[in-house]
């Protein structure tokens, strides 16, 4: 397996950083199995190309704008993901769209792409997630686990829930 779990977002804009916060928490709670890479993509944009190129599976976690109420969790797969990122919520999403387009042009597009997203409550300046979105971290991590398990990856919980090595 060649799977990347990619959290993206701007942690300086509260809920906009939820993708990064999910991968941080995931790494605190679980041992990363062989075949899985976990990456805080932040707002890296095109710099992510070499990380996503030729992946079997790419799972992206991000804040999403859908018109649904804040805290709504969505899952998109396949061709719907690049199309979704063309409707950017913030500038980093344009970067994801560009990365996927360049990967396709170079014939390095990930074979399977899934987006796990959550509608943010606020994107005001601040380092912490809003209480409403922070309360959904477990739900988002559960969705990530479901996607990984469907791909034959089973991360083991860390006994004390802290990955300090």
Short mmCIF file of N, CA and C in Angstrom, two decimals:
data_model
loop_
_atom_site.label_atom_id
_atom_site.label_comp_id
_atom_site.label_asym_id
_atom_site.label_seq_id
_atom_site.Cartn_x
_atom_site.Cartn_y
_atom_site.Cartn_z
N UNK A 1 0.84 -1.20 0.00
CA UNK A 1 0.00 0.00 0.00
C UNK A 1 0.87 1.24 0.00
N UNK A 2 0.39 2.24 -0.65
CA UNK A 2 1.10 3.49 -0.79
C UNK A 2 0.09 4.61 -0.55
N UNK A 3 -0.18 4.87 0.72
CA UNK A 3 -1.26 5.79 1.10
C UNK A 3 -0.70 7.01 1.81
N UNK A 4 -1.25 8.18 1.47
CA UNK A 4 -0.89 9.41 2.16
C UNK A 4 -2.13 10.00 2.81
N UNK A 5 -2.04 10.25 4.11
CA UNK A 5 -3.05 11.01 4.84
C UNK A 5 -2.51 12.44 4.93
N UNK A 6 -3.21 13.37 4.29
CA UNK A 6 -2.75 14.74 4.15
C UNK A 6 -3.72 15.69 4.82
N UNK A 7 -3.25 16.39 5.84
CA UNK A 7 -4.05 17.42 6.48
C UNK A 7 -3.61 18.78 5.95
N UNK A 8 -4.56 19.56 5.44
CA UNK A 8 -4.21 20.88 4.91
C UNK A 8 -5.04 21.96 5.59
N UNK A 9 -4.52 23.17 5.53
CA UNK A 9 -5.23 24.29 6.12
C UNK A 9 -4.28 25.27 6.78
N UNK A 10 -4.82 26.41 7.12
CA UNK A 10 -4.05 27.48 7.74
C UNK A 10 -4.38 27.53 9.23
N UNK A 11 -3.45 27.09 10.06
CA UNK A 11 -3.69 27.03 11.51
C UNK A 11 -3.79 28.42 12.15
N UNK A 12 -3.48 29.47 11.40
CA UNK A 12 -3.60 30.83 11.93
C UNK A 12 -5.02 31.37 11.82
N UNK A 13 -5.90 30.62 11.14
CA UNK A 13 -7.28 31.06 10.91
C UNK A 13 -8.27 30.08 11.54
N UNK A 14 -8.09 29.79 12.80
CA UNK A 14 -8.97 28.94 13.58
C UNK A 14 -9.41 27.68 12.84
N UNK A 15 -10.68 27.55 12.49
CA UNK A 15 -11.22 26.31 11.92
C UNK A 15 -10.66 25.98 10.55
N UNK A 16 -10.06 26.95 9.88
CA UNK A 16 -9.46 26.70 8.57
C UNK A 16 -8.30 25.71 8.72
N UNK A 17 -7.73 25.60 9.91
CA UNK A 17 -6.62 24.69 10.16
C UNK A 17 -7.04 23.31 10.62
N UNK A 18 -8.30 22.95 10.49
CA UNK A 18 -8.80 21.69 11.02
C UNK A 18 -8.09 20.47 10.41
N UNK A 19 -7.75 20.51 9.14
CA UNK A 19 -7.07 19.37 8.52
C UNK A 19 -5.73 19.08 9.18
N UNK A 20 -4.99 20.14 9.46
CA UNK A 20 -3.71 20.01 10.15
C UNK A 20 -3.93 19.48 11.56
N UNK A 21 -4.92 20.01 12.26
CA UNK A 21 -5.20 19.57 13.63
C UNK A 21 -5.61 18.09 13.67
N UNK A 22 -6.33 17.63 12.66
CA UNK A 22 -6.73 16.21 12.62
C UNK A 22 -5.50 15.32 12.48
N UNK A 23 -4.58 15.65 11.57
CA UNK A 23 -3.41 14.78 11.41
C UNK A 23 -2.50 14.86 12.63
N UNK A 24 -2.42 16.02 13.28
CA UNK A 24 -1.64 16.11 14.51
C UNK A 24 -2.21 15.18 15.58
N UNK A 25 -3.52 15.23 15.76
CA UNK A 25 -4.17 14.39 16.77
C UNK A 25 -4.08 12.91 16.39
N UNK A 26 -4.22 12.61 15.12
CA UNK A 26 -4.10 11.23 14.65
C UNK A 26 -2.72 10.68 15.01
N UNK A 27 -1.68 11.45 14.79
CA UNK A 27 -0.32 11.01 15.11
C UNK A 27 -0.10 10.86 16.61
N UNK A 28 -0.81 11.63 17.42
CA UNK A 28 -0.71 11.48 18.88
C UNK A 28 -1.37 10.19 19.36
N UNK A 29 -2.42 9.78 18.65
CA UNK A 29 -3.23 8.65 19.11
C UNK A 29 -2.85 7.29 18.52
N UNK A 30 -2.23 7.28 17.35
CA UNK A 30 -2.03 6.01 16.63
C UNK A 30 -0.60 5.82 16.17
N UNK A 31 -0.19 4.54 16.19
CA UNK A 31 1.06 4.15 15.55
C UNK A 31 0.79 4.13 14.05
N UNK A 32 1.71 4.64 13.29
CA UNK A 32 1.52 4.73 11.84
C UNK A 32 1.98 3.41 11.21
N UNK A 33 1.05 2.68 10.58
CA UNK A 33 1.43 1.38 10.00
C UNK A 33 2.26 1.54 8.73
N UNK A 34 2.99 0.49 8.41
CA UNK A 34 3.74 0.45 7.16
C UNK A 34 2.76 0.64 6.00
N UNK A 35 3.16 1.44 5.03
CA UNK A 35 2.29 1.70 3.89
C UNK A 35 1.50 2.98 4.01
N UNK A 36 1.60 3.65 5.17
CA UNK A 36 0.89 4.90 5.39
C UNK A 36 1.88 6.00 5.74
N UNK A 37 1.78 7.10 5.05
CA UNK A 37 2.51 8.31 5.42
C UNK A 37 1.48 9.34 5.87
N UNK A 38 1.83 10.12 6.88
CA UNK A 38 0.95 11.15 7.41
C UNK A 38 1.70 12.48 7.28
N UNK A 39 1.02 13.47 6.70
CA UNK A 39 1.70 14.73 6.42
C UNK A 39 0.82 15.93 6.79
N UNK A 40 1.42 16.86 7.52
CA UNK A 40 0.84 18.18 7.74
C UNK A 40 1.22 19.01 6.52
N UNK A 41 0.25 19.17 5.62
CA UNK A 41 0.52 19.92 4.39
C UNK A 41 0.34 21.41 4.55
N UNK A 42 -0.22 21.83 5.70
CA UNK A 42 -0.42 23.26 5.94
C UNK A 42 -1.01 23.96 4.74
N UNK A 43 -0.31 24.98 4.28
CA UNK A 43 -0.74 25.74 3.09
C UNK A 43 0.31 25.61 1.99
N UNK A 44 0.96 24.46 1.92
CA UNK A 44 2.12 24.26 1.05
C UNK A 44 1.85 24.37 -0.44
N UNK A 45 0.66 24.05 -0.90
CA UNK A 45 0.35 24.16 -2.32
C UNK A 45 1.21 23.26 -3.18
N UNK A 46 1.83 23.84 -4.22
CA UNK A 46 2.55 23.06 -5.22
C UNK A 46 3.72 22.28 -4.63
N UNK A 47 4.21 22.69 -3.47
CA UNK A 47 5.29 21.96 -2.81
C UNK A 47 4.87 20.55 -2.41
N UNK A 48 3.57 20.28 -2.43
CA UNK A 48 3.07 18.95 -2.07
C UNK A 48 3.19 17.94 -3.21
N UNK A 49 3.54 18.41 -4.40
CA UNK A 49 3.53 17.53 -5.57
C UNK A 49 4.32 16.25 -5.36
N UNK A 50 5.55 16.36 -4.88
CA UNK A 50 6.36 15.14 -4.73
C UNK A 50 5.81 14.22 -3.63
N UNK A 51 5.00 14.76 -2.73
CA UNK A 51 4.40 13.92 -1.69
C UNK A 51 3.20 13.12 -2.21
N UNK A 52 2.46 13.69 -3.14
CA UNK A 52 1.25 13.00 -3.62
C UNK A 52 1.48 12.21 -4.90
N UNK A 53 2.57 12.49 -5.59
CA UNK A 53 2.82 11.85 -6.89
C UNK A 53 2.82 10.33 -6.77
N UNK A 54 2.08 9.70 -7.66
CA UNK A 54 2.04 8.24 -7.80
C UNK A 54 1.53 7.49 -6.58
N UNK A 55 0.78 8.14 -5.74
CA UNK A 55 0.20 7.45 -4.58
C UNK A 55 -0.93 6.53 -5.04
N UNK A 56 -1.05 5.42 -4.37
CA UNK A 56 -2.20 4.54 -4.60
C UNK A 56 -3.46 5.20 -4.03
N UNK A 57 -3.31 5.74 -2.81
CA UNK A 57 -4.45 6.37 -2.13
C UNK A 57 -4.00 7.70 -1.52
N UNK A 58 -4.82 8.72 -1.69
CA UNK A 58 -4.60 10.03 -1.08
C UNK A 58 -5.87 10.39 -0.32
N UNK A 59 -5.72 10.58 0.99
CA UNK A 59 -6.84 10.99 1.84
C UNK A 59 -6.52 12.40 2.34
N UNK A 60 -7.34 13.36 1.94
CA UNK A 60 -7.15 14.76 2.31
C UNK A 60 -8.18 15.13 3.38
N UNK A 61 -7.72 15.82 4.43
CA UNK A 61 -8.63 16.34 5.45
C UNK A 61 -8.51 17.86 5.42
N UNK A 62 -9.68 18.53 5.35
CA UNK A 62 -9.65 19.98 5.18
C UNK A 62 -10.98 20.60 5.61
N UNK A 63 -10.95 21.91 5.81
CA UNK A 63 -12.18 22.69 5.99
C UNK A 63 -12.82 22.85 4.61
N UNK A 64 -14.15 22.78 4.55
CA UNK A 64 -14.85 22.85 3.27
C UNK A 64 -16.01 23.83 3.33
N UNK A 65 -16.30 24.41 2.19
CA UNK A 65 -17.45 25.33 2.07
C UNK A 65 -18.49 24.63 1.21
N UNK A 66 -19.61 24.26 1.83
CA UNK A 66 -20.65 23.52 1.11
C UNK A 66 -22.02 24.18 1.17
N UNK A 67 -22.18 25.16 2.04
CA UNK A 67 -23.50 25.73 2.26
C UNK A 67 -24.24 25.03 3.38
N UNK A 68 -23.66 23.94 3.91
CA UNK A 68 -24.25 23.22 5.03
C UNK A 68 -23.90 23.94 6.34
N UNK A 69 -24.58 23.58 7.43
CA UNK A 69 -24.28 24.21 8.72
C UNK A 69 -22.86 23.89 9.19
N UNK A 70 -22.26 24.80 9.97
CA UNK A 70 -20.94 24.52 10.54
C UNK A 70 -20.95 23.19 11.30
N UNK A 71 -19.86 22.45 11.15
CA UNK A 71 -19.74 21.16 11.82
C UNK A 71 -20.19 19.99 10.95
N UNK A 72 -20.80 20.27 9.80
CA UNK A 72 -21.21 19.20 8.90
C UNK A 72 -19.97 18.55 8.31
N UNK A 73 -19.91 17.22 8.39
CA UNK A 73 -18.78 16.46 7.86
C UNK A 73 -19.20 15.85 6.52
N UNK A 74 -18.31 15.98 5.53
CA UNK A 74 -18.60 15.42 4.21
C UNK A 74 -17.48 14.47 3.78
N UNK A 75 -17.81 13.62 2.81
CA UNK A 75 -16.82 12.76 2.17
C UNK A 75 -17.05 12.85 0.67
N UNK A 76 -15.99 13.16 -0.05
CA UNK A 76 -16.03 13.15 -1.50
C UNK A 76 -14.95 12.21 -2.01
N UNK A 77 -15.19 11.59 -3.14
CA UNK A 77 -14.20 10.70 -3.71
C UNK A 77 -14.04 10.90 -5.19
N UNK A 78 -12.95 10.35 -5.72
CA UNK A 78 -12.72 10.33 -7.16
C UNK A 78 -12.58 11.71 -7.78
N UNK A 79 -13.18 11.87 -8.96
CA UNK A 79 -13.07 13.11 -9.72
C UNK A 79 -13.76 14.29 -9.05
N UNK A 80 -14.61 14.01 -8.07
CA UNK A 80 -15.30 15.10 -7.37
C UNK A 80 -14.33 15.93 -6.52
N UNK A 81 -13.21 15.31 -6.12
CA UNK A 81 -12.27 16.02 -5.24
C UNK A 81 -11.58 17.17 -5.96
N UNK A 82 -10.90 16.93 -7.10
CA UNK A 82 -10.28 18.07 -7.78
C UNK A 82 -11.30 19.15 -8.16
N UNK A 83 -12.48 18.74 -8.59
CA UNK A 83 -13.52 19.71 -8.94
C UNK A 83 -13.92 20.54 -7.73
N UNK A 84 -14.01 19.90 -6.56
CA UNK A 84 -14.39 20.60 -5.34
C UNK A 84 -13.36 21.67 -4.98
N UNK A 85 -12.07 21.33 -5.12
CA UNK A 85 -11.03 22.28 -4.74
C UNK A 85 -10.94 23.48 -5.68
N UNK A 86 -11.58 23.40 -6.83
CA UNK A 86 -11.63 24.58 -7.70
C UNK A 86 -12.53 25.66 -7.11
N UNK A 87 -13.45 25.26 -6.21
CA UNK A 87 -14.30 26.21 -5.49
C UNK A 87 -13.62 26.52 -4.17
N UNK A 88 -12.60 27.32 -4.20
CA UNK A 88 -11.75 27.49 -3.02
C UNK A 88 -12.46 28.22 -1.89
N UNK A 89 -12.11 27.80 -0.68
CA UNK A 89 -12.59 28.47 0.53
C UNK A 89 -11.51 29.47 0.99
N UNK A 90 -10.25 29.11 0.75
CA UNK A 90 -9.11 29.98 1.05
C UNK A 90 -8.03 29.72 0.01
N UNK A 91 -7.01 30.56 -0.06
CA UNK A 91 -6.00 30.42 -1.12
C UNK A 91 -5.28 29.07 -1.17
N UNK A 92 -5.08 28.38 -0.04
CA UNK A 92 -4.34 27.12 -0.11
C UNK A 92 -5.06 26.08 -0.95
N UNK A 93 -6.38 26.16 -1.03
CA UNK A 93 -7.11 25.16 -1.79
C UNK A 93 -6.83 25.30 -3.28
N UNK A 94 -6.58 26.51 -3.75
CA UNK A 94 -6.17 26.67 -5.13
C UNK A 94 -4.88 25.89 -5.34
N UNK A 95 -4.00 25.89 -4.35
CA UNK A 95 -2.76 25.13 -4.43
C UNK A 95 -3.02 23.64 -4.58
N UNK A 96 -3.98 23.09 -3.86
CA UNK A 96 -4.30 21.66 -3.96
C UNK A 96 -4.83 21.35 -5.35
N UNK A 97 -5.69 22.20 -5.86
CA UNK A 97 -6.21 22.01 -7.22
C UNK A 97 -5.07 22.01 -8.23
N UNK A 98 -4.14 22.95 -8.07
CA UNK A 98 -2.98 23.02 -8.96
C UNK A 98 -2.11 21.77 -8.85
N UNK A 99 -1.88 21.32 -7.63
CA UNK A 99 -1.05 20.13 -7.43
C UNK A 99 -1.66 18.93 -8.13
N UNK A 100 -2.96 18.74 -7.95
CA UNK A 100 -3.62 17.60 -8.59
C UNK A 100 -3.58 17.72 -10.11
N UNK A 101 -3.73 18.94 -10.63
CA UNK A 101 -3.68 19.15 -12.08
C UNK A 101 -2.28 18.85 -12.63
N UNK A 102 -1.25 19.32 -11.95
CA UNK A 102 0.12 19.06 -12.39
C UNK A 102 0.43 17.57 -12.30
N UNK A 103 -0.01 16.94 -11.23
CA UNK A 103 0.21 15.49 -11.10
C UNK A 103 -0.44 14.74 -12.26
N UNK A 104 -1.61 15.18 -12.67
CA UNK A 104 -2.29 14.56 -13.81
C UNK A 104 -1.51 14.79 -15.09
N UNK A 105 -1.06 16.02 -15.32
CA UNK A 105 -0.28 16.33 -16.52
C UNK A 105 1.00 15.50 -16.59
N UNK A 106 1.58 15.21 -15.44
CA UNK A 106 2.82 14.43 -15.39
C UNK A 106 2.56 12.93 -15.29
N UNK A 107 1.30 12.55 -15.39
CA UNK A 107 0.89 11.15 -15.26
C UNK A 107 1.34 10.56 -13.92
N UNK A 108 1.21 11.38 -12.86
CA UNK A 108 1.57 10.98 -11.50
C UNK A 108 0.40 11.16 -10.54
N UNK A 109 -0.79 11.25 -11.07
CA UNK A 109 -2.00 11.50 -10.27
C UNK A 109 -2.25 10.32 -9.34
N UNK A 110 -2.59 10.59 -8.07
CA UNK A 110 -2.96 9.48 -7.18
C UNK A 110 -4.12 8.68 -7.78
N UNK A 111 -4.08 7.37 -7.60
CA UNK A 111 -5.12 6.52 -8.20
C UNK A 111 -6.47 6.73 -7.54
N UNK A 112 -6.49 6.86 -6.23
CA UNK A 112 -7.74 7.03 -5.48
C UNK A 112 -7.60 8.24 -4.55
N UNK A 113 -8.54 9.17 -4.65
CA UNK A 113 -8.51 10.37 -3.81
C UNK A 113 -9.82 10.47 -3.05
N UNK A 114 -9.68 10.75 -1.75
CA UNK A 114 -10.85 10.98 -0.90
C UNK A 114 -10.61 12.28 -0.14
N UNK A 115 -11.65 13.08 -0.04
CA UNK A 115 -11.64 14.28 0.79
C UNK A 115 -12.59 14.08 1.95
N UNK A 116 -12.07 14.24 3.15
CA UNK A 116 -12.90 14.27 4.35
C UNK A 116 -12.88 15.73 4.80
N UNK A 117 -14.04 16.35 4.78
CA UNK A 117 -14.10 17.76 5.08
C UNK A 117 -15.12 18.08 6.14
N UNK A 118 -14.95 19.25 6.72
CA UNK A 118 -15.90 19.75 7.71
C UNK A 118 -16.13 21.24 7.44
N UNK A 119 -17.37 21.64 7.56
CA UNK A 119 -17.73 23.04 7.36
C UNK A 119 -17.29 23.83 8.60
N UNK A 120 -16.44 24.86 8.41
CA UNK A 120 -15.95 25.62 9.56
C UNK A 120 -17.02 26.54 10.15
N UNK A 121 -16.84 26.86 11.41
CA UNK A 121 -17.70 27.85 12.07
C UNK A 121 -17.11 29.25 11.90
N UNK A 122 -15.79 29.35 12.09
CA UNK A 122 -15.12 30.65 11.99
C UNK A 122 -13.75 30.49 11.37
N UNK A 123 -13.35 31.51 10.66
CA UNK A 123 -11.99 31.55 10.11
C UNK A 123 -11.33 32.87 10.50
N UNK A 124 -11.67 33.32 11.69
CA UNK A 124 -11.04 34.52 12.25
C UNK A 124 -9.61 34.17 12.66
N UNK A 125 -8.79 35.19 12.81
CA UNK A 125 -7.42 34.97 13.24
C UNK A 125 -7.42 34.35 14.64
N UNK A 126 -6.67 33.28 14.78
CA UNK A 126 -6.56 32.59 16.07
C UNK A 126 -5.98 31.20 15.86
N UNK A 127 -5.28 30.70 16.86
CA UNK A 127 -4.60 29.41 16.75
C UNK A 127 -5.45 28.21 17.14
N UNK A 128 -6.53 28.44 17.85
CA UNK A 128 -7.35 27.33 18.34
C UNK A 128 -8.57 27.12 17.45
N UNK A 129 -8.99 25.86 17.34
CA UNK A 129 -10.25 25.57 16.67
C UNK A 129 -11.40 26.10 17.53
N UNK A 130 -12.50 26.46 16.89
CA UNK A 130 -13.69 26.82 17.67
C UNK A 130 -14.13 25.60 18.47
N UNK A 131 -14.85 25.81 19.53
CA UNK A 131 -15.32 24.71 20.37
C UNK A 131 -16.16 23.73 19.57
N UNK A 132 -17.01 24.25 18.69
CA UNK A 132 -17.89 23.38 17.89
C UNK A 132 -17.10 22.47 16.96
N UNK A 133 -16.05 22.97 16.35
CA UNK A 133 -15.27 22.17 15.41
C UNK A 133 -14.31 21.26 16.17
N UNK A 134 -13.73 21.75 17.26
CA UNK A 134 -12.87 20.90 18.09
C UNK A 134 -13.64 19.69 18.60
N UNK A 135 -14.93 19.87 18.88
CA UNK A 135 -15.76 18.75 19.36
C UNK A 135 -15.97 17.69 18.28
N UNK A 136 -15.66 18.00 17.04
CA UNK A 136 -15.83 17.06 15.92
C UNK A 136 -14.54 16.33 15.55
N UNK A 137 -13.44 16.60 16.26
CA UNK A 137 -12.18 15.94 15.93
C UNK A 137 -12.30 14.42 15.97
N UNK A 138 -12.95 13.89 17.00
CA UNK A 138 -13.11 12.43 17.08
C UNK A 138 -13.88 11.88 15.88
N UNK A 139 -14.91 12.58 15.45
CA UNK A 139 -15.68 12.16 14.29
C UNK A 139 -14.81 12.14 13.04
N UNK A 140 -14.00 13.18 12.87
CA UNK A 140 -13.12 13.25 11.70
C UNK A 140 -12.08 12.15 11.74
N UNK A 141 -11.51 11.89 12.90
CA UNK A 141 -10.53 10.82 13.03
C UNK A 141 -11.18 9.47 12.77
N UNK A 142 -12.40 9.28 13.23
CA UNK A 142 -13.13 8.03 12.94
C UNK A 142 -13.32 7.86 11.43
N UNK A 143 -13.63 8.93 10.73
CA UNK A 143 -13.78 8.86 9.27
C UNK A 143 -12.46 8.49 8.60
N UNK A 144 -11.37 9.06 9.09
CA UNK A 144 -10.05 8.72 8.57
C UNK A 144 -9.78 7.24 8.79
N UNK A 145 -10.06 6.75 9.99
CA UNK A 145 -9.85 5.33 10.29
C UNK A 145 -10.68 4.44 9.37
N UNK A 146 -11.92 4.81 9.11
CA UNK A 146 -12.77 4.04 8.20
C UNK A 146 -12.13 3.96 6.81
N UNK A 147 -11.61 5.07 6.33
CA UNK A 147 -10.98 5.09 5.01
C UNK A 147 -9.73 4.22 5.00
N UNK A 148 -8.94 4.31 6.05
CA UNK A 148 -7.71 3.51 6.12
C UNK A 148 -8.03 2.03 6.20
N UNK A 149 -8.99 1.68 7.04
CA UNK A 149 -9.36 0.27 7.20
C UNK A 149 -9.92 -0.30 5.90
N UNK A 150 -10.64 0.50 5.13
CA UNK A 150 -11.16 0.06 3.83
C UNK A 150 -10.03 -0.22 2.85
N UNK A 151 -8.86 0.32 3.12
CA UNK A 151 -7.69 0.11 2.27
C UNK A 151 -6.71 -0.89 2.87
N UNK A 152 -7.15 -1.60 3.90
CA UNK A 152 -6.32 -2.63 4.50
C UNK A 152 -5.30 -2.12 5.49
N UNK A 153 -5.43 -0.88 5.91
CA UNK A 153 -4.51 -0.31 6.89
C UNK A 153 -5.24 -0.20 8.22
N UNK A 154 -4.60 -0.68 9.27
CA UNK A 154 -5.24 -0.67 10.59
C UNK A 154 -4.28 -0.07 11.61
N UNK A 155 -4.30 1.25 11.76
CA UNK A 155 -3.43 1.88 12.76
C UNK A 155 -3.78 1.39 14.16
N UNK A 156 -2.75 1.09 14.93
CA UNK A 156 -2.94 0.62 16.31
C UNK A 156 -2.92 1.82 17.25
N UNK A 157 -3.88 1.87 18.18
CA UNK A 157 -3.86 2.96 19.16
C UNK A 157 -2.59 2.91 20.01
N UNK A 158 -2.09 4.06 20.34
CA UNK A 158 -0.95 4.16 21.25
C UNK A 158 -1.52 4.01 22.66
N UNK A 159 -0.87 3.20 23.47
CA UNK A 159 -1.41 2.84 24.79
C UNK A 159 -1.83 4.06 25.61
N UNK A 160 -0.97 5.06 25.69
CA UNK A 160 -1.33 6.23 26.50
C UNK A 160 -1.87 7.38 25.66
N UNK A 161 -2.06 7.14 24.36
CA UNK A 161 -2.62 8.17 23.49
C UNK A 161 -1.66 9.28 23.14
N UNK A 162 -0.37 9.08 23.44
CA UNK A 162 0.62 10.10 23.13
C UNK A 162 1.79 9.46 22.41
N UNK A 163 2.09 9.93 21.22
CA UNK A 163 3.12 9.33 20.37
C UNK A 163 4.53 9.79 20.72
N UNK A 164 4.72 10.43 21.85
CA UNK A 164 6.07 10.88 22.20
C UNK A 164 7.02 9.70 22.19
N UNK A 165 8.06 9.83 21.38
CA UNK A 165 8.99 8.71 21.22
C UNK A 165 10.32 8.99 21.88
#
